[in-house]
Amino acid sequence: METKDSFAVVTGASQGLGKAFAESLAKKKINIILVSLPGQNLKELSLRIAELYHIKTYYYEVDLSVNENVLKLTDWLNKFFDIYILINNAGLGGTGKFLDATSDYINNILQVNIAATSLMTHQLLPNLLKQPQAYILNVSSMAAFSPIGFKTVYPASKTFIHSFSRGLNEELRDTNVFVSVVNPGAMKTNPDVVSRIEKRGFLGRLTLSSRIKLRNIVLISF
């Protein structure tokens, strides 16, 4: 497997905001590599986008909560592709009392939201730096700006992403890599998310987007 083309990588690409990012890139004739959990029809989405927009697409199904999986993914990407866009969109959330949370629940959120984003960026950065111009977009959340009870771990993880993005941008200021962070509100990405939002009543629906429109999300660049 060899390719000389440049690609964008989108994690959490099977649905919601990640899927919207992928389709937006495809409309601009940018080749994309879709990354998501197994069992989410990623192959079908990859083929559909390639046929519809006449671009090259690849897909990689993986659980990003395992560090070794992240390293295998980035090794594959660095071996076969020139990467000039990285969109770290994959994330986990949930609602419930912190006291009642299982250790797996806490660990999965921290691993996907913090560790996977950091490792993906770290391992792909040398590849990005080789390109004439490259971009990193990290997906945080409006929750990063205010602690939320019963969602204690998730907002804290998104605060990390916001701070991490700002710090990384400062380090890369004199390079060819541009870093941004996006802070969207709640989105109806799947039935489980919809159910949790509706249970929170008015406050839960306050920042809800029933349709994902990239022009309406809060983007902070530095």
C-alpha atoms as an extended CHARMM CRD file, in Angstrom:
* protein
*
       222  EXT
         1         1  MET       CA              0.0000000000        0.0000000000        0.0000000000  PROA      1               0.0000000000
         2         2  GLU       CA              1.5810000000        3.2540000000       -1.1590000000  PROA      2               0.0000000000
         3         3  THR       CA              0.1620000000        6.7180000000       -1.6610000000  PROA      3               0.0000000000
         4         4  LYS       CA              1.7370000000       10.0780000000       -2.4290000000  PROA      4               0.0000000000
         5         5  ASP       CA             -1.4320000000       12.0600000000       -1.8670000000  PROA      5               0.0000000000
         6         6  SER       CA             -2.0820000000       14.2950000000        1.1300000000  PROA      6               0.0000000000
         7         7  PHE       CA             -4.8990000000       13.4290000000        3.5040000000  PROA      7               0.0000000000
         8         8  ALA       CA             -7.0080000000       14.7770000000        6.3290000000  PROA      8               0.0000000000
         9         9  VAL       CA             -7.6130000000       12.5400000000        9.3610000000  PROA      9               0.0000000000
        10        10  VAL       CA            -10.9280000000       12.7680000000       11.2220000000  PROA      10              0.0000000000
        11        11  THR       CA            -11.5180000000       10.7770000000       14.4130000000  PROA      11              0.0000000000
        12        12  GLY       CA            -15.0310000000        9.9950000000       15.6060000000  PROA      12              0.0000000000
        13        13  ALA       CA            -16.0290000000       10.2670000000       11.9610000000  PROA      13              0.0000000000
        14        14  SER       CA            -18.9570000000        7.8510000000       11.7810000000  PROA      14              0.0000000000
        15        15  GLN       CA            -21.6560000000       10.2310000000       13.0350000000  PROA      15              0.0000000000
        16        16  GLY       CA            -22.4550000000       13.6790000000       14.3810000000  PROA      16              0.0000000000
        17        17  LEU       CA            -19.8750000000       16.4170000000       14.1320000000  PROA      17              0.0000000000
        18        18  GLY       CA            -17.1260000000       14.0950000000       12.9060000000  PROA      18              0.0000000000
        19        19  LYS       CA            -19.2430000000       12.9820000000        9.9690000000  PROA      19              0.0000000000
        20        20  ALA       CA            -20.0760000000       16.6110000000        9.2070000000  PROA      20              0.0000000000
        21        21  PHE       CA            -16.3720000000       17.4900000000        9.2260000000  PROA      21              0.0000000000
        22        22  ALA       CA            -15.6120000000       14.6060000000        6.8690000000  PROA      22              0.0000000000
        23        23  GLU       CA            -18.3260000000       15.5880000000        4.4060000000  PROA      23              0.0000000000
        24        24  SER       CA            -17.2730000000       19.2440000000        4.5320000000  PROA      24              0.0000000000
        25        25  LEU       CA            -13.6780000000       18.2890000000        3.7000000000  PROA      25              0.0000000000
        26        26  ALA       CA            -14.8520000000       15.9860000000        0.9280000000  PROA      26              0.0000000000
        27        27  LYS       CA            -16.8300000000       18.8110000000       -0.6580000000  PROA      27              0.0000000000
        28        28  LYS       CA            -13.5520000000       20.7290000000       -0.8660000000  PROA      28              0.0000000000
        29        29  LYS       CA            -11.9840000000       17.7620000000       -2.6710000000  PROA      29              0.0000000000
        30        30  ILE       CA             -9.7500000000       16.8790000000        0.2740000000  PROA      30              0.0000000000
        31        31  ASN       CA             -8.8280000000       13.2120000000        0.6370000000  PROA      31              0.0000000000
        32        32  ILE       CA             -9.8300000000       11.8620000000        4.0370000000  PROA      32              0.0000000000
        33        33  ILE       CA             -9.1040000000        9.0140000000        6.4330000000  PROA      33              0.0000000000
        34        34  LEU       CA            -12.0880000000        8.2000000000        8.6270000000  PROA      34              0.0000000000
        35        35  VAL       CA            -11.4540000000        6.8360000000       12.1220000000  PROA      35              0.0000000000
        36        36  SER       CA            -14.1390000000        5.4750000000       14.4320000000  PROA      36              0.0000000000
        37        37  LEU       CA            -15.1830000000        2.5690000000       16.6200000000  PROA      37              0.0000000000
        38        38  PRO       CA            -15.9330000000       -0.8000000000       14.9830000000  PROA      38              0.0000000000
        39        39  GLY       CA            -19.5460000000       -1.5700000000       14.1810000000  PROA      39              0.0000000000
        40        40  GLN       CA            -20.5570000000        1.9440000000       13.1200000000  PROA      40              0.0000000000
        41        41  ASN       CA            -20.8400000000        1.4130000000        9.3560000000  PROA      41              0.0000000000
        42        42  LEU       CA            -17.5910000000        3.2750000000        8.7260000000  PROA      42              0.0000000000
        43        43  LYS       CA            -16.7390000000        1.2850000000        5.5940000000  PROA      43              0.0000000000
        44        44  GLU       CA            -20.0760000000        2.1580000000        4.0110000000  PROA      44              0.0000000000
        45        45  LEU       CA            -19.6220000000        5.8380000000        4.8590000000  PROA      45              0.0000000000
        46        46  SER       CA            -16.0930000000        5.8410000000        3.4370000000  PROA      46              0.0000000000
        47        47  LEU       CA            -17.2280000000        4.2830000000        0.1650000000  PROA      47              0.0000000000
        48        48  ARG       CA            -20.2170000000        6.5950000000       -0.1230000000  PROA      48              0.0000000000
        49        49  ILE       CA            -18.1310000000        9.7330000000        0.3770000000  PROA      49              0.0000000000
        50        50  ALA       CA            -15.4980000000        8.5460000000       -2.1220000000  PROA      50              0.0000000000
        51        51  GLU       CA            -18.1480000000        7.8610000000       -4.7660000000  PROA      51              0.0000000000
        52        52  LEU       CA            -20.1560000000       11.0120000000       -4.1320000000  PROA      52              0.0000000000
        53        53  TYR       CA            -17.2880000000       13.5090000000       -4.0160000000  PROA      53              0.0000000000
        54        54  HSD       CA            -14.7170000000       11.7260000000       -6.2060000000  PROA      54              0.0000000000
        55        55  ILE       CA            -11.9210000000       11.7550000000       -3.6600000000  PROA      55              0.0000000000
        56        56  LYS       CA             -9.7270000000        9.1020000000       -2.0590000000  PROA      56              0.0000000000
        57        57  THR       CA            -10.9300000000        7.7670000000        1.2850000000  PROA      57              0.0000000000
        58        58  TYR       CA             -9.6330000000        5.2090000000        3.7360000000  PROA      58              0.0000000000
        59        59  TYR       CA            -11.1020000000        4.0550000000        7.0200000000  PROA      59              0.0000000000
        60        60  TYR       CA             -9.7220000000        2.6180000000       10.2500000000  PROA      60              0.0000000000
        61        61  GLU       CA            -11.9100000000        1.0560000000       12.9350000000  PROA      61              0.0000000000
        62        62  VAL       CA            -10.3870000000        1.2680000000       16.4100000000  PROA      62              0.0000000000
        63        63  ASP       CA            -11.1040000000        1.7470000000       20.1070000000  PROA      63              0.0000000000
        64        64  LEU       CA             -9.1280000000        4.8630000000       21.0310000000  PROA      64              0.0000000000
        65        65  SER       CA             -9.4980000000        4.2200000000       24.7610000000  PROA      65              0.0000000000
        66        66  VAL       CA             -6.5220000000        1.8330000000       24.4870000000  PROA      66              0.0000000000
        67        67  ASN       CA             -3.1680000000        3.6090000000       24.1050000000  PROA      67              0.0000000000
        68        68  GLU       CA             -1.6360000000        0.7330000000       22.1430000000  PROA      68              0.0000000000
        69        69  ASN       CA             -4.4390000000        1.0450000000       19.5840000000  PROA      69              0.0000000000
        70        70  VAL       CA             -3.7120000000        4.7330000000       19.1470000000  PROA      70              0.0000000000
        71        71  LEU       CA             -0.0260000000        4.0260000000       18.5540000000  PROA      71              0.0000000000
        72        72  LYS       CA             -0.8370000000        1.3200000000       15.9760000000  PROA      72              0.0000000000
        73        73  LEU       CA             -3.1400000000        3.7460000000       14.1770000000  PROA      73              0.0000000000
        74        74  THR       CA             -0.5760000000        6.5460000000       14.0690000000  PROA      74              0.0000000000
        75        75  ASP       CA              2.1560000000        4.1340000000       12.9350000000  PROA      75              0.0000000000
        76        76  TRP       CA             -0.0830000000        3.1100000000       10.0230000000  PROA      76              0.0000000000
        77        77  LEU       CA             -0.8590000000        6.7250000000        9.1650000000  PROA      77              0.0000000000
        78        78  ASN       CA              2.7850000000        7.8090000000        9.2700000000  PROA      78              0.0000000000
        79        79  LYS       CA              3.8990000000        4.8340000000        7.1950000000  PROA      79              0.0000000000
        80        80  PHE       CA              1.5070000000        5.2690000000        4.3030000000  PROA      80              0.0000000000
        81        81  PHE       CA              0.2100000000        8.8490000000        4.2170000000  PROA      81              0.0000000000
        82        82  ASP       CA              1.1820000000       12.4910000000        4.1170000000  PROA      82              0.0000000000
        83        83  ILE       CA             -1.0780000000       14.0980000000        6.7220000000  PROA      83              0.0000000000
        84        84  TYR       CA             -1.7570000000       17.8220000000        6.5550000000  PROA      84              0.0000000000
        85        85  ILE       CA             -5.0410000000       18.0670000000        8.4670000000  PROA      85              0.0000000000
        86        86  LEU       CA             -5.7830000000       16.3960000000       11.8120000000  PROA      86              0.0000000000
        87        87  ILE       CA             -9.2100000000       16.7590000000       13.3890000000  PROA      87              0.0000000000
        88        88  ASN       CA             -9.3160000000       15.2630000000       16.8810000000  PROA      88              0.0000000000
        89        89  ASN       CA            -13.0700000000       14.8990000000       17.2310000000  PROA      89              0.0000000000
        90        90  ALA       CA            -13.5290000000       11.5510000000       19.0230000000  PROA      90              0.0000000000
        91        91  GLY       CA            -14.8930000000       11.9840000000       22.5350000000  PROA      91              0.0000000000
        92        92  LEU       CA            -16.9260000000       10.3420000000       25.2720000000  PROA      92              0.0000000000
        93        93  GLY       CA            -19.3690000000       11.8020000000       27.7770000000  PROA      93              0.0000000000
        94        94  GLY       CA            -22.1670000000       10.7660000000       30.0980000000  PROA      94              0.0000000000
        95        95  THR       CA            -24.3780000000       11.8720000000       32.9590000000  PROA      95              0.0000000000
        96        96  GLY       CA            -24.5410000000       10.5350000000       36.5040000000  PROA      96              0.0000000000
        97        97  LYS       CA            -23.2550000000       10.9150000000       40.0320000000  PROA      97              0.0000000000
        98        98  PHE       CA            -19.4850000000       10.8080000000       40.2470000000  PROA      98              0.0000000000
        99        99  LEU       CA            -19.7760000000        8.6130000000       43.3420000000  PROA      99              0.0000000000
       100       100  ASP       CA            -21.7280000000        6.0180000000       41.3610000000  PROA      100             0.0000000000
       101       101  ALA       CA            -19.3950000000        6.0290000000       38.3520000000  PROA      101             0.0000000000
       102       102  THR       CA            -17.3540000000        2.9260000000       37.6430000000  PROA      102             0.0000000000
       103       103  SER       CA            -13.6050000000        3.0590000000       37.2400000000  PROA      103             0.0000000000
       104       104  ASP       CA            -14.0050000000        1.9630000000       33.6070000000  PROA      104             0.0000000000
       105       105  TYR       CA            -16.4080000000        4.8460000000       32.9310000000  PROA      105             0.0000000000
       106       106  ILE       CA            -13.9680000000        7.4040000000       34.3280000000  PROA      106             0.0000000000
       107       107  ASN       CA            -10.9590000000        5.8450000000       32.6290000000  PROA      107             0.0000000000
       108       108  ASN       CA            -12.6280000000        5.6390000000       29.2100000000  PROA      108             0.0000000000
       109       109  ILE       CA            -13.5380000000        9.3190000000       29.2080000000  PROA      109             0.0000000000
       110       110  LEU       CA            -10.0280000000       10.3440000000       30.2280000000  PROA      110             0.0000000000
       111       111  GLN       CA             -8.3850000000        7.9700000000       27.7580000000  PROA      111             0.0000000000
       112       112  VAL       CA            -10.4390000000        9.0000000000       24.7350000000  PROA      112             0.0000000000
       113       113  ASN       CA            -10.8850000000       12.7060000000       25.4540000000  PROA      113             0.0000000000
       114       114  ILE       CA             -7.4120000000       13.4490000000       26.8170000000  PROA      114             0.0000000000
       115       115  ALA       CA             -4.8880000000       10.6680000000       26.1980000000  PROA      115             0.0000000000
       116       116  ALA       CA             -5.9690000000        9.7340000000       22.6640000000  PROA      116             0.0000000000
       117       117  THR       CA             -6.0860000000       13.3630000000       21.5210000000  PROA      117             0.0000000000
       118       118  SER       CA             -2.6640000000       14.0600000000       23.0140000000  PROA      118             0.0000000000
       119       119  LEU       CA             -1.0960000000       10.8840000000       21.6060000000  PROA      119             0.0000000000
       120       120  MET       CA             -2.6220000000       11.3210000000       18.1380000000  PROA      120             0.0000000000
       121       121  THR       CA             -1.2820000000       14.8520000000       17.9750000000  PROA      121             0.0000000000
       122       122  HSD       CA              2.1470000000       13.9410000000       19.3470000000  PROA      122             0.0000000000
       123       123  GLN       CA              2.6750000000       10.9810000000       17.0180000000  PROA      123             0.0000000000
       124       124  LEU       CA              1.4150000000       12.7360000000       13.8710000000  PROA      124             0.0000000000
       125       125  LEU       CA              3.0890000000       16.0780000000       14.4910000000  PROA      125             0.0000000000
       126       126  PRO       CA              6.3780000000       15.1570000000       12.7060000000  PROA      126             0.0000000000
       127       127  ASN       CA              4.2840000000       14.1770000000        9.6690000000  PROA      127             0.0000000000
       128       128  LEU       CA              2.3480000000       17.4510000000        9.8120000000  PROA      128             0.0000000000
       129       129  LEU       CA              5.5550000000       19.4650000000       10.1300000000  PROA      129             0.0000000000
       130       130  LYS       CA              6.8300000000       17.9780000000        6.8560000000  PROA      130             0.0000000000
       131       131  GLN       CA              3.9250000000       19.4450000000        4.8880000000  PROA      131             0.0000000000
       132       132  PRO       CA              4.0290000000       22.9210000000        3.3020000000  PROA      132             0.0000000000
       133       133  GLN       CA              1.1410000000       23.9370000000        5.5320000000  PROA      133             0.0000000000
       134       134  ALA       CA             -0.7920000000       21.8780000000        8.0620000000  PROA      134             0.0000000000
       135       135  TYR       CA             -3.6930000000       22.2170000000       10.4600000000  PROA      135             0.0000000000
       136       136  ILE       CA             -4.8110000000       20.6910000000       13.7570000000  PROA      136             0.0000000000
       137       137  LEU       CA             -8.3680000000       21.1430000000       14.9670000000  PROA      137             0.0000000000
       138       138  ASN       CA             -9.2160000000       19.8340000000       18.4400000000  PROA      138             0.0000000000
       139       139  VAL       CA            -12.8490000000       19.5010000000       19.4470000000  PROA      139             0.0000000000
       140       140  SER       CA            -13.5050000000       20.7810000000       22.9650000000  PROA      140             0.0000000000
       141       141  SER       CA            -16.9610000000       21.8240000000       24.1910000000  PROA      141             0.0000000000
       142       142  MET       CA            -18.8590000000       24.7780000000       25.5990000000  PROA      142             0.0000000000
       143       143  ALA       CA            -18.8150000000       22.6810000000       28.7850000000  PROA      143             0.0000000000
       144       144  ALA       CA            -15.0940000000       23.5010000000       29.0370000000  PROA      144             0.0000000000
       145       145  PHE       CA            -15.9780000000       26.9960000000       30.2040000000  PROA      145             0.0000000000
       146       146  SER       CA            -18.0380000000       25.9660000000       33.2340000000  PROA      146             0.0000000000
       147       147  PRO       CA            -18.1110000000       22.9330000000       35.5640000000  PROA      147             0.0000000000
       148       148  ILE       CA            -21.3100000000       20.8810000000       35.3240000000  PROA      148             0.0000000000
       149       149  GLY       CA            -22.6650000000       18.7280000000       38.1280000000  PROA      149             0.0000000000
       150       150  PHE       CA            -23.3730000000       15.0840000000       37.2630000000  PROA      150             0.0000000000
       151       151  LYS       CA            -21.0680000000       15.4580000000       34.2310000000  PROA      151             0.0000000000
       152       152  THR       CA            -18.0020000000       16.0790000000       36.3540000000  PROA      152             0.0000000000
       153       153  VAL       CA            -15.3310000000       14.2800000000       34.3530000000  PROA      153             0.0000000000
       154       154  TYR       CA            -16.4330000000       15.2930000000       30.8560000000  PROA      154             0.0000000000
       155       155  PRO       CA            -16.1930000000       19.1020000000       31.2480000000  PROA      155             0.0000000000
       156       156  ALA       CA            -12.8440000000       18.7280000000       32.9980000000  PROA      156             0.0000000000
       157       157  SER       CA            -11.5220000000       16.6770000000       30.0840000000  PROA      157             0.0000000000
       158       158  LYS       CA            -12.7060000000       19.3120000000       27.6170000000  PROA      158             0.0000000000
       159       159  THR       CA            -11.0400000000       22.0560000000       29.6500000000  PROA      159             0.0000000000
       160       160  PHE       CA             -7.8050000000       20.1190000000       29.1590000000  PROA      160             0.0000000000
       161       161  ILE       CA             -8.3720000000       20.0590000000       25.3840000000  PROA      161             0.0000000000
       162       162  HSD       CA             -8.9330000000       23.8100000000       25.3170000000  PROA      162             0.0000000000
       163       163  SER       CA             -5.7840000000       24.5320000000       27.3330000000  PROA      163             0.0000000000
       164       164  PHE       CA             -3.7490000000       21.9270000000       25.4390000000  PROA      164             0.0000000000
       165       165  SER       CA             -4.6920000000       23.5050000000       22.1160000000  PROA      165             0.0000000000
       166       166  ARG       CA             -3.7040000000       26.9860000000       23.2270000000  PROA      166             0.0000000000
       167       167  GLY       CA             -0.3760000000       25.8020000000       24.5880000000  PROA      167             0.0000000000
       168       168  LEU       CA              0.4140000000       23.7470000000       21.5000000000  PROA      168             0.0000000000
       169       169  ASN       CA             -0.4050000000       26.6360000000       19.2160000000  PROA      169             0.0000000000
       170       170  GLU       CA              2.0760000000       28.8020000000       21.1270000000  PROA      170             0.0000000000
       171       171  GLU       CA              4.7910000000       26.1620000000       20.7100000000  PROA      171             0.0000000000
       172       172  LEU       CA              4.0890000000       25.8720000000       16.9830000000  PROA      172             0.0000000000
       173       173  ARG       CA              3.6310000000       29.5870000000       16.3140000000  PROA      173             0.0000000000
       174       174  ASP       CA              6.7570000000       29.8280000000       14.1350000000  PROA      174             0.0000000000
       175       175  THR       CA              6.1120000000       26.6200000000       12.2080000000  PROA      175             0.0000000000
       176       176  ASN       CA              3.8710000000       25.6240000000        9.3180000000  PROA      176             0.0000000000
       177       177  VAL       CA              1.2960000000       23.9880000000       11.6500000000  PROA      177             0.0000000000
       178       178  PHE       CA             -1.7490000000       26.0210000000       12.6930000000  PROA      178             0.0000000000
       179       179  VAL       CA             -3.7490000000       24.9160000000       15.7480000000  PROA      179             0.0000000000
       180       180  SER       CA             -7.3900000000       25.7200000000       16.5370000000  PROA      180             0.0000000000
       181       181  VAL       CA             -9.9870000000       24.5050000000       19.0110000000  PROA      181             0.0000000000
       182       182  VAL       CA            -13.7400000000       24.3280000000       18.5140000000  PROA      182             0.0000000000
       183       183  ASN       CA            -16.2670000000       24.5220000000       21.3740000000  PROA      183             0.0000000000
       184       184  PRO       CA            -19.6630000000       23.2520000000       20.1780000000  PROA      184             0.0000000000
       185       185  GLY       CA            -22.7780000000       23.0000000000       22.2940000000  PROA      185             0.0000000000
       186       186  ALA       CA            -24.9120000000       19.8830000000       22.7400000000  PROA      186             0.0000000000
       187       187  MET       CA            -25.7260000000       17.9660000000       19.5700000000  PROA      187             0.0000000000
       188       188  LYS       CA            -28.2020000000       15.2110000000       18.7250000000  PROA      188             0.0000000000
       189       189  THR       CA            -25.5780000000       12.7450000000       17.5530000000  PROA      189             0.0000000000
       190       190  ASN       CA            -27.2350000000        9.4870000000       18.6600000000  PROA      190             0.0000000000
       191       191  PRO       CA            -30.3030000000        8.2800000000       20.6560000000  PROA      191             0.0000000000
       192       192  ASP       CA            -28.3500000000        7.9560000000       23.9140000000  PROA      192             0.0000000000
       193       193  VAL       CA            -27.1340000000       11.5430000000       23.7320000000  PROA      193             0.0000000000
       194       194  VAL       CA            -30.6160000000       12.7940000000       22.8240000000  PROA      194             0.0000000000
       195       195  SER       CA            -32.1090000000       10.9950000000       25.8410000000  PROA      195             0.0000000000
       196       196  ARG       CA            -29.5500000000       12.4930000000       28.2500000000  PROA      196             0.0000000000
       197       197  ILE       CA            -30.1090000000       15.9990000000       26.8790000000  PROA      197             0.0000000000
       198       198  GLU       CA            -33.8930000000       15.7890000000       27.1150000000  PROA      198             0.0000000000
       199       199  LYS       CA            -33.7140000000       14.5910000000       30.7270000000  PROA      199             0.0000000000
       200       200  ARG       CA            -31.8910000000       17.7970000000       31.6490000000  PROA      200             0.0000000000
       201       201  GLY       CA            -34.8840000000       19.8830000000       30.5510000000  PROA      201             0.0000000000
       202       202  PHE       CA            -34.5020000000       23.5320000000       29.5640000000  PROA      202             0.0000000000
       203       203  LEU       CA            -30.8300000000       23.7970000000       30.5880000000  PROA      203             0.0000000000
       204       204  GLY       CA            -29.9470000000       20.7620000000       28.5540000000  PROA      204             0.0000000000
       205       205  ARG       CA            -31.6770000000       22.1330000000       25.4540000000  PROA      205             0.0000000000
       206       206  LEU       CA            -30.3310000000       25.6620000000       25.8480000000  PROA      206             0.0000000000
       207       207  THR       CA            -27.3060000000       25.1470000000       23.5890000000  PROA      207             0.0000000000
       208       208  LEU       CA            -28.6960000000       22.1930000000       21.6380000000  PROA      208             0.0000000000
       209       209  SER       CA            -28.1900000000       21.9530000000       17.8930000000  PROA      209             0.0000000000
       210       210  SER       CA            -30.7110000000       19.6540000000       16.2310000000  PROA      210             0.0000000000
       211       211  ARG       CA            -28.8810000000       20.0440000000       12.9290000000  PROA      211             0.0000000000
       212       212  ILE       CA            -25.1130000000       20.1270000000       12.7380000000  PROA      212             0.0000000000
       213       213  LYS       CA            -24.0070000000       23.2760000000       10.9520000000  PROA      213             0.0000000000
       214       214  LEU       CA            -20.2840000000       23.8810000000       10.9960000000  PROA      214             0.0000000000
       215       215  ARG       CA            -20.7120000000       27.6220000000       10.5130000000  PROA      215             0.0000000000
       216       216  ASN       CA            -22.6180000000       27.9160000000       13.8010000000  PROA      216             0.0000000000
       217       217  ILE       CA            -20.0650000000       26.3590000000       16.1410000000  PROA      217             0.0000000000
       218       218  VAL       CA            -17.6970000000       28.4140000000       18.2510000000  PROA      218             0.0000000000
       219       219  LEU       CA            -14.2160000000       28.2510000000       16.7820000000  PROA      219             0.0000000000
       220       220  ILE       CA            -11.2950000000       29.7480000000       18.6420000000  PROA      220             0.0000000000
       221       221  SER       CA             -8.0200000000       30.2220000000       16.8000000000  PROA      221             0.0000000000
       222       222  PHE       CA             -4.9100000000       31.8620000000       18.1330000000  PROA      222             0.0000000000
